[in-house]
PDB file of C-alpha atoms in Angstrom:
ATOM      1  CA  MET A   1      -6.846  61.698  13.912  1.00  0.00           C
ATOM      2  CA  PRO A   2      -4.913  61.116  10.666  1.00  0.00           C
ATOM      3  CA  GLY A   3      -1.297  60.158  11.284  1.00  0.00           C
ATOM      4  CA  VAL A   4      -2.095  58.830  14.761  1.00  0.00           C
ATOM      5  CA  PHE A   5      -0.323  55.704  15.948  1.00  0.00           C
ATOM      6  CA  VAL A   6      -0.624  53.534  19.048  1.00  0.00           C
ATOM      7  CA  LEU A   7       2.571  52.884  21.023  1.00  0.00           C
ATOM      8  CA  LEU A   8       1.936  49.558  22.792  1.00  0.00           C
ATOM      9  CA  PRO A   9       4.658  48.281  25.159  1.00  0.00           C
ATOM     10  CA  SER A  10       5.523  44.613  24.629  1.00  0.00           C
ATOM     11  CA  VAL A  11       4.532  43.672  28.190  1.00  0.00           C
ATOM     12  CA  LEU A  12       1.033  45.101  27.627  1.00  0.00           C
ATOM     13  CA  ALA A  13       0.760  43.475  24.193  1.00  0.00           C
ATOM     14  CA  ALA A  14       1.567  40.151  25.882  1.00  0.00           C
ATOM     15  CA  ALA A  15      -1.073  40.793  28.566  1.00  0.00           C
ATOM     16  CA  LEU A  16      -3.630  41.605  25.873  1.00  0.00           C
ATOM     17  CA  TRP A  17      -2.900  38.326  24.035  1.00  0.00           C
ATOM     18  CA  THR A  18      -3.120  36.417  27.344  1.00  0.00           C
ATOM     19  CA  HIS A  19      -6.575  37.912  27.898  1.00  0.00           C
ATOM     20  CA  VAL A  20      -7.600  37.009  24.323  1.00  0.00           C
ATOM     21  CA  ARG A  21      -6.532  33.368  24.760  1.00  0.00           C
ATOM     22  CA  ARG A  22      -8.072  33.068  28.234  1.00  0.00           C
ATOM     23  CA  GLU A  23     -11.513  34.063  26.934  1.00  0.00           C
ATOM     24  CA  LEU A  24     -11.599  31.753  23.900  1.00  0.00           C
ATOM     25  CA  PRO A  25     -13.999  30.859  22.337  1.00  0.00           C
ATOM     26  CA  ARG A  26     -15.635  34.074  23.626  1.00  0.00           C
ATOM     27  CA  GLU A  27     -14.695  37.560  22.496  1.00  0.00           C
ATOM     28  CA  CYS A  28     -12.710  39.433  25.102  1.00  0.00           C
ATOM     29  CA  VAL A  29     -12.990  43.170  25.752  1.00  0.00           C
ATOM     30  CA  GLY A  30     -10.888  45.663  27.651  1.00  0.00           C
ATOM     31  CA  ALA A  31      -9.708  49.244  27.979  1.00  0.00           C
ATOM     32  CA  LEU A  32      -6.268  50.784  27.578  1.00  0.00           C
ATOM     33  CA  GLY A  33      -5.162  53.735  29.672  1.00  0.00           C
ATOM     34  CA  GLY A  34      -2.345  56.158  28.993  1.00  0.00           C
ATOM     35  CA  TRP A  35      -1.749  59.529  27.377  1.00  0.00           C
ATOM     36  CA  VAL A  36      -2.039  61.148  23.990  1.00  0.00           C
ATOM     37  CA  ARG A  37       1.083  63.101  23.019  1.00  0.00           C
ATOM     38  CA  GLY A  38       0.565  64.780  19.671  1.00  0.00           C
ATOM     39  CA  GLU A  39      -0.132  61.985  17.210  1.00  0.00           C
ATOM     40  CA  GLN A  40       1.179  59.319  19.583  1.00  0.00           C
ATOM     41  CA  VAL A  41      -1.193  57.270  21.744  1.00  0.00           C
ATOM     42  CA  GLN A  42       1.006  56.001  24.591  1.00  0.00           C
ATOM     43  CA  VAL A  43      -0.498  52.957  26.308  1.00  0.00           C
ATOM     44  CA  ARG A  44       0.537  52.543  29.958  1.00  0.00           C
ATOM     45  CA  ALA A  45      -2.104  50.218  31.463  1.00  0.00           C
ATOM     46  CA  LEU A  46      -4.436  47.423  30.371  1.00  0.00           C
ATOM     47  CA  TYR A  47      -7.803  46.805  32.026  1.00  0.00           C
ATOM     48  CA  PRO A  48      -9.619  43.570  31.072  1.00  0.00           C
ATOM     49  CA  LEU A  49     -13.409  43.894  31.300  1.00  0.00           C
ATOM     50  CA  PRO A  50     -16.177  41.291  31.526  1.00  0.00           C
ATOM     51  CA  ASN A  51     -18.000  40.605  28.263  1.00  0.00           C
ATOM     52  CA  VAL A  52     -21.715  40.659  29.155  1.00  0.00           C
ATOM     53  CA  SER A  53     -23.015  40.185  25.613  1.00  0.00           C
ATOM     54  CA  PRO A  54     -25.824  37.638  25.292  1.00  0.00           C
ATOM     55  CA  GLN A  55     -23.814  36.196  22.350  1.00  0.00           C
ATOM     56  CA  PRO A  56     -20.205  36.436  23.616  1.00  0.00           C
ATOM     57  CA  GLU A  57     -18.900  34.051  20.937  1.00  0.00           C
ATOM     58  CA  ARG A  58     -19.987  36.548  18.239  1.00  0.00           C
ATOM     59  CA  GLU A  59     -19.874  40.004  19.835  1.00  0.00           C
ATOM     60  CA  TYR A  60     -18.710  41.930  22.845  1.00  0.00           C
ATOM     61  CA  LEU A  61     -20.391  44.261  25.291  1.00  0.00           C
ATOM     62  CA  ALA A  62     -18.261  45.620  28.122  1.00  0.00           C
ATOM     63  CA  ASP A  63     -19.952  45.513  31.508  1.00  0.00           C
ATOM     64  CA  PRO A  64     -21.009  49.172  31.971  1.00  0.00           C
ATOM     65  CA  GLY A  65     -20.430  49.189  35.731  1.00  0.00           C
ATOM     66  CA  GLU A  66     -16.948  47.714  35.357  1.00  0.00           C
ATOM     67  CA  LEU A  67     -16.111  50.168  32.578  1.00  0.00           C
ATOM     68  CA  LEU A  68     -17.109  53.057  34.841  1.00  0.00           C
ATOM     69  CA  ARG A  69     -14.947  51.598  37.632  1.00  0.00           C
ATOM     70  CA  VAL A  70     -11.994  51.357  35.226  1.00  0.00           C
ATOM     71  CA  LEU A  71     -12.477  54.929  33.979  1.00  0.00           C
ATOM     72  CA  ARG A  72     -12.424  56.156  37.585  1.00  0.00           C
ATOM     73  CA  ALA A  73      -9.294  54.095  38.303  1.00  0.00           C
ATOM     74  CA  MET A  74      -7.596  55.638  35.264  1.00  0.00           C
ATOM     75  CA  GLN A  75      -8.480  59.098  36.519  1.00  0.00           C
ATOM     76  CA  ARG A  76      -7.008  58.338  39.960  1.00  0.00           C
ATOM     77  CA  GLU A  77      -3.839  57.058  38.282  1.00  0.00           C
ATOM     78  CA  GLY A  78      -3.487  60.171  36.100  1.00  0.00           C
ATOM     79  CA  LEU A  79      -4.336  58.269  32.919  1.00  0.00           C
ATOM     80  CA  GLU A  80      -7.001  58.717  30.297  1.00  0.00           C
ATOM     81  CA  LEU A  81      -8.867  56.262  28.111  1.00  0.00           C
ATOM     82  CA  VAL A  82      -6.675  56.036  25.000  1.00  0.00           C
ATOM     83  CA  ALA A  83      -8.022  52.868  23.321  1.00  0.00           C
ATOM     84  CA  LEU A  84     -10.389  49.936  23.652  1.00  0.00           C
ATOM     85  CA  TYR A  85      -9.706  46.382  22.541  1.00  0.00           C
ATOM     86  CA  HIS A  86     -11.601  43.208  21.814  1.00  0.00           C
ATOM     87  CA  SER A  87     -11.081  39.958  19.958  1.00  0.00           C
ATOM     88  CA  HIS A  88     -12.568  38.172  16.993  1.00  0.00           C
ATOM     89  CA  PRO A  89     -11.901  34.515  17.937  1.00  0.00           C
ATOM     90  CA  HIS A  90     -12.283  33.295  14.344  1.00  0.00           C
ATOM     91  CA  GLY A  91     -10.921  36.438  12.668  1.00  0.00           C
ATOM     92  CA  PRO A  92     -10.480  38.688  10.950  1.00  0.00           C
ATOM     93  CA  ALA A  93      -8.831  41.584  12.817  1.00  0.00           C
ATOM     94  CA  ALA A  94     -11.171  44.030  11.092  1.00  0.00           C
ATOM     95  CA  PRO A  95     -14.255  45.845  12.385  1.00  0.00           C
ATOM     96  CA  SER A  96     -17.613  44.117  12.029  1.00  0.00           C
ATOM     97  CA  SER A  97     -20.887  45.972  11.548  1.00  0.00           C
ATOM     98  CA  SER A  98     -21.697  45.534  15.251  1.00  0.00           C
ATOM     99  CA  ASP A  99     -18.222  46.898  16.154  1.00  0.00           C
ATOM    100  CA  ARG A 100     -19.022  50.027  14.160  1.00  0.00           C
ATOM    101  CA  GLN A 101     -22.423  50.363  15.843  1.00  0.00           C
ATOM    102  CA  LEU A 102     -20.962  49.931  19.346  1.00  0.00           C
ATOM    103  CA  ALA A 103     -18.204  52.506  18.829  1.00  0.00           C
ATOM    104  CA  ALA A 104     -18.960  55.149  21.442  1.00  0.00           C
ATOM    105  CA  TYR A 105     -15.529  56.643  22.212  1.00  0.00           C
ATOM    106  CA  PRO A 106     -13.263  58.737  19.956  1.00  0.00           C
ATOM    107  CA  VAL A 107     -10.262  56.450  20.537  1.00  0.00           C
ATOM    108  CA  PRO A 108      -8.591  53.681  18.526  1.00  0.00           C
ATOM    109  CA  TYR A 109     -10.241  50.272  18.755  1.00  0.00           C
ATOM    110  CA  LEU A 110      -7.769  47.380  18.724  1.00  0.00           C
ATOM    111  CA  ILE A 111      -9.033  44.074  17.334  1.00  0.00           C
ATOM    112  CA  ALA A 112      -7.163  40.816  17.966  1.00  0.00           C
ATOM    113  CA  ASP A 113      -7.452  37.785  15.691  1.00  0.00           C
ATOM    114  CA  PRO A 114      -5.992  34.829  17.635  1.00  0.00           C
ATOM    115  CA  ARG A 115      -6.466  32.425  14.719  1.00  0.00           C
ATOM    116  CA  HIS A 116      -3.950  34.344  12.572  1.00  0.00           C
ATOM    117  CA  GLY A 117      -2.070  36.239  15.315  1.00  0.00           C
ATOM    118  CA  HIS A 118      -3.062  39.661  13.969  1.00  0.00           C
ATOM    119  CA  LEU A 119      -3.624  42.780  16.076  1.00  0.00           C
ATOM    120  CA  ARG A 120      -4.919  45.857  14.259  1.00  0.00           C
ATOM    121  CA  ALA A 121      -6.369  49.211  15.320  1.00  0.00           C
ATOM    122  CA  TYR A 122      -9.100  51.339  13.775  1.00  0.00           C
ATOM    123  CA  LEU A 123     -10.899  54.607  14.317  1.00  0.00           C
ATOM    124  CA  LEU A 124     -14.580  53.726  14.460  1.00  0.00           C
ATOM    125  CA  PRO A 125     -17.219  54.005  13.231  1.00  0.00           C
ATOM    126  CA  GLY A 126     -15.402  55.105  10.042  1.00  0.00           C
ATOM    127  CA  GLY A 127     -12.915  52.247   9.995  1.00  0.00           C
ATOM    128  CA  GLU A 128      -9.663  54.102   9.243  1.00  0.00           C
ATOM    129  CA  GLU A 129      -6.723  51.871  10.195  1.00  0.00           C
ATOM    130  CA  VAL A 130      -4.292  53.140  12.852  1.00  0.00           C
ATOM    131  CA  GLU A 131      -0.710  51.904  13.047  1.00  0.00           C
ATOM    132  CA  ILE A 132       0.349  49.948  16.157  1.00  0.00           C
ATOM    133  CA  ARG A 133       4.024  50.247  17.098  1.00  0.00           C
ATOM    134  CA  GLY A 134       5.813  48.174  19.703  1.00  0.00           C
ATOM    135  CA  ALA A 135       7.594  49.764  22.634  1.00  0.00           C
ATOM    136  CA  GLU A 136       9.673  48.601  25.566  1.00  0.00           C
TER     137      GLU A 136
END
């Protein structure tokens, strides 16, 4: 996916940051639905998910049943899974070793660092950074 970028509307970026702050000091996790158009990942919907990790302050694990429900909802809405997101409450907005191990989908993974206000995206498990562009 070289050259790929994520087009994230400002209203959804704001919703993502609201979810990040609401879950502090725990890591949040969620899915992003939309479409892929060439090299552009167009985000159209945000789906917060419960973090069921036994250590939610240090890692995330999306509730599998809720993730399945969200994937079905996306399908009904004519969307596809285009990205996943989670937070690192104490930073940085870079993939950890457990993030790389958990990477199960061939989509960008957005990581939010509320301490420094950074939001970055990566293709995992490799770790190539993906540009995030704002959209209205």
